[in-house]
Amino acid sequence: SVEALMALDEKVARDEKKVQETMETLKGVQKTSFSEDNTEALAWYDNFLNRTGSLRAQLRALKGLQDTDFVKQFVKAASVAFGGGRSTDYPKVGVSPYTA
């Protein structure tokens, strides 16, 4: 239902805010005492925020759709947000020549 989508969007938004606050704290710690572990954590948080932002955009796009299969649309949104979408057309469909 649309209400469930909006509730999920709100929960993801709250989680994004918590992650952003944690990132800001960690960035402050990095300035005073550098750590490779913190660098990796910051990269992970940034990746998480990028993917959840994409997921939220897909959820908002679904809000306006009335006559579609909800499950198909939701799975598509989640797969795009979490790496299922292809950014290029590789591998192309069909036979490609091979030269040795």
JSON list of N, CA, C and O in Angstrom, two decimals, residues 69-92:
[
{"chain": "A", "resi": 69, "resn": "ASP", "atom": "N", "xyz": [1.96, -3.93, -10.30]},
{"chain": "A", "resi": 69, "resn": "ASP", "atom": "CA", "xyz": [2.21, -4.99, -9.33]},
{"chain": "A", "resi": 69, "resn": "ASP", "atom": "C", "xyz": [3.20, -4.47, -8.29]},
{"chain": "A", "resi": 69, "resn": "ASP", "atom": "O", "xyz": [4.38, -4.26, -8.58]},
{"chain": "A", "resi": 70, "resn": "PHE", "atom": "N", "xyz": [2.73, -4.26, -7.09]},
{"chain": "A", "resi": 70, "resn": "PHE", "atom": "CA", "xyz": [3.53, -3.67, -6.02]},
{"chain": "A", "resi": 70, "resn": "PHE", "atom": "C", "xyz": [4.82, -4.45, -5.76]},
{"chain": "A", "resi": 70, "resn": "PHE", "atom": "O", "xyz": [5.89, -3.87, -5.64]},
{"chain": "A", "resi": 71, "resn": "VAL", "atom": "N", "xyz": [4.73, -5.75, -5.70]},
{"chain": "A", "resi": 71, "resn": "VAL", "atom": "CA", "xyz": [5.90, -6.56, -5.36]},
{"chain": "A", "resi": 71, "resn": "VAL", "atom": "C", "xyz": [6.99, -6.40, -6.42]},
{"chain": "A", "resi": 71, "resn": "VAL", "atom": "O", "xyz": [8.15, -6.20, -6.09]},
{"chain": "A", "resi": 72, "resn": "LYS", "atom": "N", "xyz": [6.62, -6.46, -7.70]},
{"chain": "A", "resi": 72, "resn": "LYS", "atom": "CA", "xyz": [7.59, -6.28, -8.78]},
{"chain": "A", "resi": 72, "resn": "LYS", "atom": "C", "xyz": [8.27, -4.93, -8.68]},
{"chain": "A", "resi": 72, "resn": "LYS", "atom": "O", "xyz": [9.48, -4.82, -8.80]},
{"chain": "A", "resi": 73, "resn": "GLN", "atom": "N", "xyz": [7.49, -3.90, -8.46]},
{"chain": "A", "resi": 73, "resn": "GLN", "atom": "CA", "xyz": [8.03, -2.55, -8.39]},
{"chain": "A", "resi": 73, "resn": "GLN", "atom": "C", "xyz": [8.95, -2.39, -7.18]},
{"chain": "A", "resi": 73, "resn": "GLN", "atom": "O", "xyz": [10.00, -1.76, -7.26]},
{"chain": "A", "resi": 74, "resn": "PHE", "atom": "N", "xyz": [8.55, -2.95, -6.05]},
{"chain": "A", "resi": 74, "resn": "PHE", "atom": "CA", "xyz": [9.37, -2.83, -4.86]},
{"chain": "A", "resi": 74, "resn": "PHE", "atom": "C", "xyz": [10.70, -3.58, -5.01]},
{"chain": "A", "resi": 74, "resn": "PHE", "atom": "O", "xyz": [11.76, -3.08, -4.64]},
{"chain": "A", "resi": 75, "resn": "VAL", "atom": "N", "xyz": [10.65, -4.77, -5.57]},
{"chain": "A", "resi": 75, "resn": "VAL", "atom": "CA", "xyz": [11.88, -5.54, -5.78]},
{"chain": "A", "resi": 75, "resn": "VAL", "atom": "C", "xyz": [12.80, -4.79, -6.74]},
{"chain": "A", "resi": 75, "resn": "VAL", "atom": "O", "xyz": [14.01, -4.71, -6.53]},
{"chain": "A", "resi": 76, "resn": "LYS", "atom": "N", "xyz": [12.22, -4.18, -7.77]},
{"chain": "A", "resi": 76, "resn": "LYS", "atom": "CA", "xyz": [13.02, -3.40, -8.70]},
{"chain": "A", "resi": 76, "resn": "LYS", "atom": "C", "xyz": [13.68, -2.23, -7.98]},
{"chain": "A", "resi": 76, "resn": "LYS", "atom": "O", "xyz": [14.86, -1.96, -8.16]},
{"chain": "A", "resi": 77, "resn": "ALA", "atom": "N", "xyz": [12.91, -1.53, -7.15]},
{"chain": "A", "resi": 77, "resn": "ALA", "atom": "CA", "xyz": [13.46, -0.39, -6.41]},
{"chain": "A", "resi": 77, "resn": "ALA", "atom": "C", "xyz": [14.60, -0.83, -5.50]},
{"chain": "A", "resi": 77, "resn": "ALA", "atom": "O", "xyz": [15.65, -0.20, -5.45]},
{"chain": "A", "resi": 78, "resn": "ALA", "atom": "N", "xyz": [14.42, -1.91, -4.79]},
{"chain": "A", "resi": 78, "resn": "ALA", "atom": "CA", "xyz": [15.45, -2.39, -3.87]},
{"chain": "A", "resi": 78, "resn": "ALA", "atom": "C", "xyz": [16.69, -2.85, -4.63]},
{"chain": "A", "resi": 78, "resn": "ALA", "atom": "O", "xyz": [17.82, -2.58, -4.22]},
{"chain": "A", "resi": 79, "resn": "SER", "atom": "N", "xyz": [16.49, -3.54, -5.75]},
{"chain": "A", "resi": 79, "resn": "SER", "atom": "CA", "xyz": [17.65, -4.04, -6.49]},
{"chain": "A", "resi": 79, "resn": "SER", "atom": "C", "xyz": [18.46, -2.90, -7.09]},
{"chain": "A", "resi": 79, "resn": "SER", "atom": "O", "xyz": [19.68, -2.94, -7.09]},
{"chain": "A", "resi": 80, "resn": "VAL", "atom": "N", "xyz": [17.79, -1.86, -7.57]},
{"chain": "A", "resi": 80, "resn": "VAL", "atom": "CA", "xyz": [18.51, -0.71, -8.11]},
{"chain": "A", "resi": 80, "resn": "VAL", "atom": "C", "xyz": [19.27, -0.01, -7.00]},
{"chain": "A", "resi": 80, "resn": "VAL", "atom": "O", "xyz": [20.43, 0.36, -7.14]},
{"chain": "A", "resi": 81, "resn": "ALA", "atom": "N", "xyz": [18.63, 0.15, -5.86]},
{"chain": "A", "resi": 81, "resn": "ALA", "atom": "CA", "xyz": [19.26, 0.86, -4.74]},
{"chain": "A", "resi": 81, "resn": "ALA", "atom": "C", "xyz": [20.46, 0.11, -4.19]},
{"chain": "A", "resi": 81, "resn": "ALA", "atom": "O", "xyz": [21.43, 0.73, -3.76]},
{"chain": "A", "resi": 82, "resn": "PHE", "atom": "N", "xyz": [20.41, -1.19, -4.21]},
{"chain": "A", "resi": 82, "resn": "PHE", "atom": "CA", "xyz": [21.48, -1.95, -3.59]},
{"chain": "A", "resi": 82, "resn": "PHE", "atom": "C", "xyz": [22.33, -2.72, -4.59]},
{"chain": "A", "resi": 82, "resn": "PHE", "atom": "O", "xyz": [22.82, -3.80, -4.32]},
{"chain": "A", "resi": 83, "resn": "GLY", "atom": "N", "xyz": [22.51, -2.13, -5.78]},
{"chain": "A", "resi": 83, "resn": "GLY", "atom": "CA", "xyz": [23.49, -2.64, -6.72]},
{"chain": "A", "resi": 83, "resn": "GLY", "atom": "C", "xyz": [22.97, -3.53, -7.82]},
{"chain": "A", "resi": 83, "resn": "GLY", "atom": "O", "xyz": [23.76, -4.06, -8.59]},
{"chain": "A", "resi": 84, "resn": "GLY", "atom": "N", "xyz": [21.69, -3.70, -7.96]},
{"chain": "A", "resi": 84, "resn": "GLY", "atom": "CA", "xyz": [21.16, -4.57, -8.99]},
{"chain": "A", "resi": 84, "resn": "GLY", "atom": "C", "xyz": [21.03, -3.91, -10.35]},
{"chain": "A", "resi": 84, "resn": "GLY", "atom": "O", "xyz": [20.90, -4.58, -11.36]},
{"chain": "A", "resi": 85, "resn": "GLY", "atom": "N", "xyz": [21.06, -2.60, -10.39]},
{"chain": "A", "resi": 85, "resn": "GLY", "atom": "CA", "xyz": [20.94, -1.90, -11.67]},
{"chain": "A", "resi": 85, "resn": "GLY", "atom": "C", "xyz": [22.27, -1.85, -12.38]},
{"chain": "A", "resi": 85, "resn": "GLY", "atom": "O", "xyz": [23.30, -1.68, -11.76]},
{"chain": "A", "resi": 86, "resn": "ARG", "atom": "N", "xyz": [22.25, -2.00, -13.69]},
{"chain": "A", "resi": 86, "resn": "ARG", "atom": "CA", "xyz": [23.48, -1.93, -14.47]},
{"chain": "A", "resi": 86, "resn": "ARG", "atom": "C", "xyz": [23.71, -0.50, -14.93]},
{"chain": "A", "resi": 86, "resn": "ARG", "atom": "O", "xyz": [22.80, 0.14, -15.43]},
{"chain": "A", "resi": 87, "resn": "SER", "atom": "N", "xyz": [24.92, 0.00, -14.78]},
{"chain": "A", "resi": 87, "resn": "SER", "atom": "CA", "xyz": [25.23, 1.35, -15.22]},
{"chain": "A", "resi": 87, "resn": "SER", "atom": "C", "xyz": [25.68, 1.39, -16.68]},
{"chain": "A", "resi": 87, "resn": "SER", "atom": "O", "xyz": [25.76, 2.44, -17.28]},
{"chain": "A", "resi": 88, "resn": "THR", "atom": "N", "xyz": [25.99, 0.23, -17.26]},
{"chain": "A", "resi": 88, "resn": "THR", "atom": "CA", "xyz": [26.39, 0.15, -18.67]},
{"chain": "A", "resi": 88, "resn": "THR", "atom": "C", "xyz": [25.60, -0.97, -19.33]},
{"chain": "A", "resi": 88, "resn": "THR", "atom": "O", "xyz": [24.84, -1.67, -18.67]},
{"chain": "A", "resi": 89, "resn": "ASP", "atom": "N", "xyz": [25.81, -1.14, -20.63]},
{"chain": "A", "resi": 89, "resn": "ASP", "atom": "CA", "xyz": [25.10, -2.21, -21.32]},
{"chain": "A", "resi": 89, "resn": "ASP", "atom": "C", "xyz": [25.94, -3.49, -21.39]},
{"chain": "A", "resi": 89, "resn": "ASP", "atom": "O", "xyz": [25.61, -4.40, -22.13]},
{"chain": "A", "resi": 90, "resn": "TYR", "atom": "N", "xyz": [27.04, -3.57, -20.63]},
{"chain": "A", "resi": 90, "resn": "TYR", "atom": "CA", "xyz": [27.85, -4.78, -20.59]},
{"chain": "A", "resi": 90, "resn": "TYR", "atom": "C", "xyz": [27.21, -5.79, -19.66]},
{"chain": "A", "resi": 90, "resn": "TYR", "atom": "O", "xyz": [26.78, -5.42, -18.59]},
{"chain": "A", "resi": 91, "resn": "PRO", "atom": "N", "xyz": [27.13, -7.05, -19.94]},
{"chain": "A", "resi": 91, "resn": "PRO", "atom": "CA", "xyz": [27.46, -7.65, -21.21]},
{"chain": "A", "resi": 91, "resn": "PRO", "atom": "C", "xyz": [26.31, -7.46, -22.20]},
{"chain": "A", "resi": 91, "resn": "PRO", "atom": "O", "xyz": [25.15, -7.59, -21.83]},
{"chain": "A", "resi": 92, "resn": "LYS", "atom": "N", "xyz": [26.65, -7.13, -23.42]},
{"chain": "A", "resi": 92, "resn": "LYS", "atom": "CA", "xyz": [25.65, -6.97, -24.45]},
{"chain": "A", "resi": 92, "resn": "LYS", "atom": "C", "xyz": [25.09, -8.33, -24.81]},
{"chain": "A", "resi": 92, "resn": "LYS", "atom": "O", "xyz": [25.77, -9.35, -24.73]}
]
